């Protein structure tokens, strides 16, 4: 996958987030302040605009710009959280112009590192981490077993989806939803859902480009 494929996936992620804007904000209205879809749509909208206008010489500098745009354009917690993930990726991929399926493990690992550094959430806190960490563990296991690309990606999305469903059963311990305590049970976390949408878009696009 070259830099244009990566750019294209980021543009597709924006398209999916725009389509799911109201849905994500509705999820947030139940346990937060109702802006998650709008936050994601605004941030990634700026990213897509930028990517369509500008050329980048390497994947790292593109990821750094994505990070900067998410951090500076999103008012909610999710901007700096996703932004910090892209910041980690920007550092790692400086000067590089190609990604392989094996990079997915590192990408998820670094994203988790950035998000945990910024937000201090752990698994079961009902956040983005509840989708990213099962996805990461699955990819790591699949790659260790030399599974075909399709299986690596499909399982990643399946585990991410399980993580989304699981958030309905647990209490929020981070972010605005944590103010609700036990009353957050029964509701799906918005942030974990946007993570799932992003991972699913990555899968759909890589497999579509076979
Ligand atoms: P805000 O809560 O500021 O309105 P958003 O609505 O855009 O921001 O994002 C809310 C989502 O952010 C939550 O659903 C949750 O998944 C995620 N989130 C909140 N705090 C944290 C944290 N400390 N670590 C990881 N994810 C978090
Ligand atoms: Mg919100």
PDB file of N, CA, C and O and ligand atoms in Angstrom, residues 28 32-36 39 176, ligand 2:
ATOM      1  N   UNK A  28     -24.139   9.587  21.744  1.00  0.00           N
ATOM      2  CA  UNK A  28     -23.528  10.490  22.723  1.00  0.00           C
ATOM      3  C   UNK A  28     -24.594  11.259  23.513  1.00  0.00           C
ATOM      4  O   UNK A  28     -24.390  11.585  24.687  1.00  0.00           O
ATOM      5  N   UNK A  32     -23.717  11.340  27.085  1.00  0.00           N
ATOM      6  CA  UNK A  32     -22.747  12.444  27.085  1.00  0.00           C
ATOM      7  C   UNK A  32     -23.447  13.738  26.723  1.00  0.00           C
ATOM      8  O   UNK A  32     -24.544  14.010  27.201  1.00  0.00           O
ATOM      9  N   UNK A  33     -22.858  14.499  25.806  1.00  0.00           N
ATOM     10  CA  UNK A  33     -23.447  15.793  25.447  1.00  0.00           C
ATOM     11  C   UNK A  33     -23.906  15.862  23.989  1.00  0.00           C
ATOM     12  O   UNK A  33     -24.167  16.954  23.470  1.00  0.00           O
ATOM     13  N   UNK A  34     -23.986  14.697  23.336  1.00  0.00           N
ATOM     14  CA  UNK A  34     -24.616  14.655  22.012  1.00  0.00           C
ATOM     15  C   UNK A  34     -23.823  15.232  20.856  1.00  0.00           C
ATOM     16  O   UNK A  34     -24.421  15.603  19.838  1.00  0.00           O
ATOM     17  N   UNK A  35     -22.499  15.300  20.991  1.00  0.00           N
ATOM     18  CA  UNK A  35     -21.737  15.931  19.895  1.00  0.00           C
ATOM     19  C   UNK A  35     -20.698  15.016  19.231  1.00  0.00           C
ATOM     20  O   UNK A  35     -19.967  15.467  18.347  1.00  0.00           O
ATOM     21  N   UNK A  36     -20.639  13.755  19.620  1.00  0.00           N
ATOM     22  CA  UNK A  36     -19.526  12.927  19.119  1.00  0.00           C
ATOM     23  C   UNK A  36     -19.490  12.825  17.588  1.00  0.00           C
ATOM     24  O   UNK A  36     -18.427  12.955  16.981  1.00  0.00           O
ATOM     25  N   UNK A  39     -18.355  16.092  16.208  1.00  0.00           N
ATOM     26  CA  UNK A  39     -16.914  16.268  16.435  1.00  0.00           C
ATOM     27  C   UNK A  39     -16.088  15.494  15.411  1.00  0.00           C
ATOM     28  O   UNK A  39     -15.150  16.035  14.810  1.00  0.00           O
ATOM     29  N   UNK A 176     -17.130  12.077  29.853  1.00  0.00           N
ATOM     30  CA  UNK A 176     -18.411  12.585  30.355  1.00  0.00           C
ATOM     31  C   UNK A 176     -19.358  11.499  30.841  1.00  0.00           C
ATOM     32  O   UNK A 176     -20.102  11.697  31.800  1.00  0.00           O
TER      33      UNK A 176
HETATM   34 MG1  LIG B   2     -19.593  14.461  23.462  1.00  0.00          MG
END
